[in-house]
Amino acid sequence: MKNSAPSKGWHTIHPADMRRKELMNVGARLFVRNGIDKATTDDIVIEAVNLKSTFYHYFKSRNELVDAWRERFSTHIREQTQVAREAMSDGDWNGKPRAWVSTPIPVPSVMA
């Protein structure tokens, strides 16, 4: 019997961290596409093919999701900057600001 991937939706069983991450990823796509102020909780729930109760299980509000997404984005940038700094030789003081400036800023919707 061929094992096919389950369809995306509310009936699919996901571990909790995967559901939360999926909601954050959908939120990020909508924030980039529509703007943070225009992306609604309903938009996120519809795009994620989830129930509204699922959203509120992981986030108390849309603003809490926005805060979590901003924290994930900031953490990612700090990690990328740290990698660039660690690649420099000791004593390369000119390289530190160069590493900060040259660290690419990712497109938020692809930070899965």
PDB file of C-alpha atoms in Angstrom:
ATOM      1  CA  MET A   1       0.000   0.000   0.000  1.00  0.00           C
ATOM      2  CA  LYS A   2       1.368   3.379  -1.017  1.00  0.00           C
ATOM      3  CA  ASN A   3       1.827   5.776   1.875  1.00  0.00           C
ATOM      4  CA  SER A   4       0.601   9.178   0.772  1.00  0.00           C
ATOM      5  CA  ALA A   5       1.121  12.378   2.715  1.00  0.00           C
ATOM      6  CA  PRO A   6      -1.898  13.531   4.696  1.00  0.00           C
ATOM      7  CA  SER A   7      -3.771  16.517   3.362  1.00  0.00           C
ATOM      8  CA  LYS A   8      -3.271  19.847   5.083  1.00  0.00           C
ATOM      9  CA  GLY A   9      -6.118  20.836   7.334  1.00  0.00           C
ATOM     10  CA  TRP A  10      -7.734  20.801  10.740  1.00  0.00           C
ATOM     11  CA  HIS A  11      -8.206  17.035  10.620  1.00  0.00           C
ATOM     12  CA  THR A  12      -4.474  16.421  10.238  1.00  0.00           C
ATOM     13  CA  ILE A  13      -2.774  15.599  13.522  1.00  0.00           C
ATOM     14  CA  HIS A  14       0.329  17.725  14.131  1.00  0.00           C
ATOM     15  CA  PRO A  15       2.544  17.926  17.170  1.00  0.00           C
ATOM     16  CA  ALA A  16       1.900  21.167  19.051  1.00  0.00           C
ATOM     17  CA  ASP A  17       5.133  22.873  18.037  1.00  0.00           C
ATOM     18  CA  MET A  18       4.414  22.156  14.360  1.00  0.00           C
ATOM     19  CA  ARG A  19       0.923  23.686  14.572  1.00  0.00           C
ATOM     20  CA  ARG A  20       2.265  26.790  16.305  1.00  0.00           C
ATOM     21  CA  LYS A  21       5.080  27.089  13.757  1.00  0.00           C
ATOM     22  CA  GLU A  22       2.615  26.663  10.892  1.00  0.00           C
ATOM     23  CA  LEU A  23       0.419  29.458  12.260  1.00  0.00           C
ATOM     24  CA  MET A  24       3.494  31.688  12.623  1.00  0.00           C
ATOM     25  CA  ASN A  25       4.604  30.908   9.060  1.00  0.00           C
ATOM     26  CA  VAL A  26       1.161  31.666   7.654  1.00  0.00           C
ATOM     27  CA  GLY A  27       1.064  34.856   9.703  1.00  0.00           C
ATOM     28  CA  ALA A  28       4.477  35.859   8.354  1.00  0.00           C
ATOM     29  CA  ARG A  29       3.355  35.326   4.753  1.00  0.00           C
ATOM     30  CA  LEU A  30       0.261  37.441   5.342  1.00  0.00           C
ATOM     31  CA  PHE A  31       2.226  40.149   7.187  1.00  0.00           C
ATOM     32  CA  VAL A  32       4.588  40.439   4.224  1.00  0.00           C
ATOM     33  CA  ARG A  33       1.839  40.264   1.608  1.00  0.00           C
ATOM     34  CA  ASN A  34      -0.846  42.414   3.268  1.00  0.00           C
ATOM     35  CA  GLY A  35       1.004  44.331   5.971  1.00  0.00           C
ATOM     36  CA  ILE A  36       0.985  43.563   9.681  1.00  0.00           C
ATOM     37  CA  ASP A  37      -1.940  45.891  10.385  1.00  0.00           C
ATOM     38  CA  LYS A  38      -4.133  44.405   7.653  1.00  0.00           C
ATOM     39  CA  ALA A  39      -3.568  40.685   8.304  1.00  0.00           C
ATOM     40  CA  THR A  40      -6.424  39.543  10.527  1.00  0.00           C
ATOM     41  CA  THR A  41      -6.803  36.516  12.762  1.00  0.00           C
ATOM     42  CA  ASP A  42      -9.517  35.261  10.403  1.00  0.00           C
ATOM     43  CA  ASP A  43      -7.140  35.591   7.430  1.00  0.00           C
ATOM     44  CA  ILE A  44      -4.490  33.563   9.268  1.00  0.00           C
ATOM     45  CA  VAL A  45      -6.955  30.858  10.303  1.00  0.00           C
ATOM     46  CA  ILE A  46      -8.389  30.547   6.778  1.00  0.00           C
ATOM     47  CA  GLU A  47      -4.958  30.440   5.122  1.00  0.00           C
ATOM     48  CA  ALA A  48      -3.711  27.859   7.641  1.00  0.00           C
ATOM     49  CA  VAL A  49      -6.860  25.760   7.113  1.00  0.00           C
ATOM     50  CA  ASN A  50      -7.360  25.610  10.873  1.00  0.00           C
ATOM     51  CA  LEU A  51     -10.105  26.249  13.362  1.00  0.00           C
ATOM     52  CA  LYS A  52     -10.183  29.561  15.179  1.00  0.00           C
ATOM     53  CA  SER A  53     -10.036  27.644  18.464  1.00  0.00           C
ATOM     54  CA  THR A  54      -6.728  26.138  17.320  1.00  0.00           C
ATOM     55  CA  PHE A  55      -5.313  29.610  16.774  1.00  0.00           C
ATOM     56  CA  TYR A  56      -6.407  30.740  20.242  1.00  0.00           C
ATOM     57  CA  HIS A  57      -4.956  27.598  21.794  1.00  0.00           C
ATOM     58  CA  TYR A  58      -1.472  28.752  20.726  1.00  0.00           C
ATOM     59  CA  PHE A  59      -1.873  32.543  20.782  1.00  0.00           C
ATOM     60  CA  LYS A  60      -4.056  34.711  23.037  1.00  0.00           C
ATOM     61  CA  SER A  61      -4.401  37.276  20.257  1.00  0.00           C
ATOM     62  CA  ARG A  62      -3.131  38.314  16.850  1.00  0.00           C
ATOM     63  CA  ASN A  63      -0.781  40.710  18.621  1.00  0.00           C
ATOM     64  CA  GLU A  64       0.756  37.813  20.544  1.00  0.00           C
ATOM     65  CA  LEU A  65       1.437  36.068  17.226  1.00  0.00           C
ATOM     66  CA  VAL A  66       2.983  39.292  15.879  1.00  0.00           C
ATOM     67  CA  ASP A  67       5.224  39.504  18.966  1.00  0.00           C
ATOM     68  CA  ALA A  68       6.275  35.848  18.596  1.00  0.00           C
ATOM     69  CA  TRP A  69       7.032  36.380  14.910  1.00  0.00           C
ATOM     70  CA  ARG A  70       9.079  39.523  15.624  1.00  0.00           C
ATOM     71  CA  GLU A  71      11.041  37.653  18.293  1.00  0.00           C
ATOM     72  CA  ARG A  72      11.731  34.766  15.875  1.00  0.00           C
ATOM     73  CA  PHE A  73      12.823  37.240  13.189  1.00  0.00           C
ATOM     74  CA  SER A  74      15.118  39.122  15.622  1.00  0.00           C
ATOM     75  CA  THR A  75      16.610  35.878  16.933  1.00  0.00           C
ATOM     76  CA  HIS A  76      17.316  34.725  13.386  1.00  0.00           C
ATOM     77  CA  ILE A  77      19.124  37.973  12.552  1.00  0.00           C
ATOM     78  CA  ARG A  78      21.185  37.780  15.771  1.00  0.00           C
ATOM     79  CA  GLU A  79      22.141  34.170  14.982  1.00  0.00           C
ATOM     80  CA  GLN A  80      23.176  35.045  11.421  1.00  0.00           C
ATOM     81  CA  THR A  81      25.237  37.990  12.666  1.00  0.00           C
ATOM     82  CA  GLN A  82      26.923  35.742  15.252  1.00  0.00           C
ATOM     83  CA  VAL A  83      27.841  33.234  12.536  1.00  0.00           C
ATOM     84  CA  ALA A  84      29.395  36.048  10.479  1.00  0.00           C
ATOM     85  CA  ARG A  85      31.324  37.343  13.513  1.00  0.00           C
ATOM     86  CA  GLU A  86      32.601  33.868  14.384  1.00  0.00           C
ATOM     87  CA  ALA A  87      33.934  33.483  10.850  1.00  0.00           C
ATOM     88  CA  MET A  88      36.301  36.432  11.418  1.00  0.00           C
ATOM     89  CA  SER A  89      39.778  36.054  12.819  1.00  0.00           C
ATOM     90  CA  ASP A  90      40.541  37.251  16.350  1.00  0.00           C
ATOM     91  CA  GLY A  91      41.526  40.895  16.450  1.00  0.00           C
ATOM     92  CA  ASP A  92      39.693  41.776  13.237  1.00  0.00           C
ATOM     93  CA  TRP A  93      37.988  44.790  14.785  1.00  0.00           C
ATOM     94  CA  ASN A  94      37.126  46.302  11.396  1.00  0.00           C
ATOM     95  CA  GLY A  95      35.445  43.038  10.468  1.00  0.00           C
ATOM     96  CA  LYS A  96      32.851  43.199  13.253  1.00  0.00           C
ATOM     97  CA  PRO A  97      30.871  46.160  11.910  1.00  0.00           C
ATOM     98  CA  ARG A  98      31.399  44.789   8.400  1.00  0.00           C
ATOM     99  CA  ALA A  99      29.863  41.475   9.538  1.00  0.00           C
ATOM    100  CA  TRP A 100      26.841  43.290  10.963  1.00  0.00           C
ATOM    101  CA  VAL A 101      26.333  45.345   7.822  1.00  0.00           C
ATOM    102  CA  SER A 102      26.927  42.473   5.402  1.00  0.00           C
ATOM    103  CA  THR A 103      24.708  39.943   7.194  1.00  0.00           C
ATOM    104  CA  PRO A 104      21.802  39.327   4.837  1.00  0.00           C
ATOM    105  CA  ILE A 105      18.369  40.094   6.204  1.00  0.00           C
ATOM    106  CA  PRO A 106      16.068  37.209   5.274  1.00  0.00           C
ATOM    107  CA  VAL A 107      12.648  37.555   3.755  1.00  0.00           C
ATOM    108  CA  PRO A 108      10.447  36.885   6.805  1.00  0.00           C
ATOM    109  CA  SER A 109       8.057  34.548   5.006  1.00  0.00           C
ATOM    110  CA  VAL A 110      10.827  32.033   4.332  1.00  0.00           C
ATOM    111  CA  MET A 111      12.015  31.798   7.933  1.00  0.00           C
ATOM    112  CA  ALA A 112      10.331  28.485   8.538  1.00  0.00           C
TER     113      ALA A 112
END
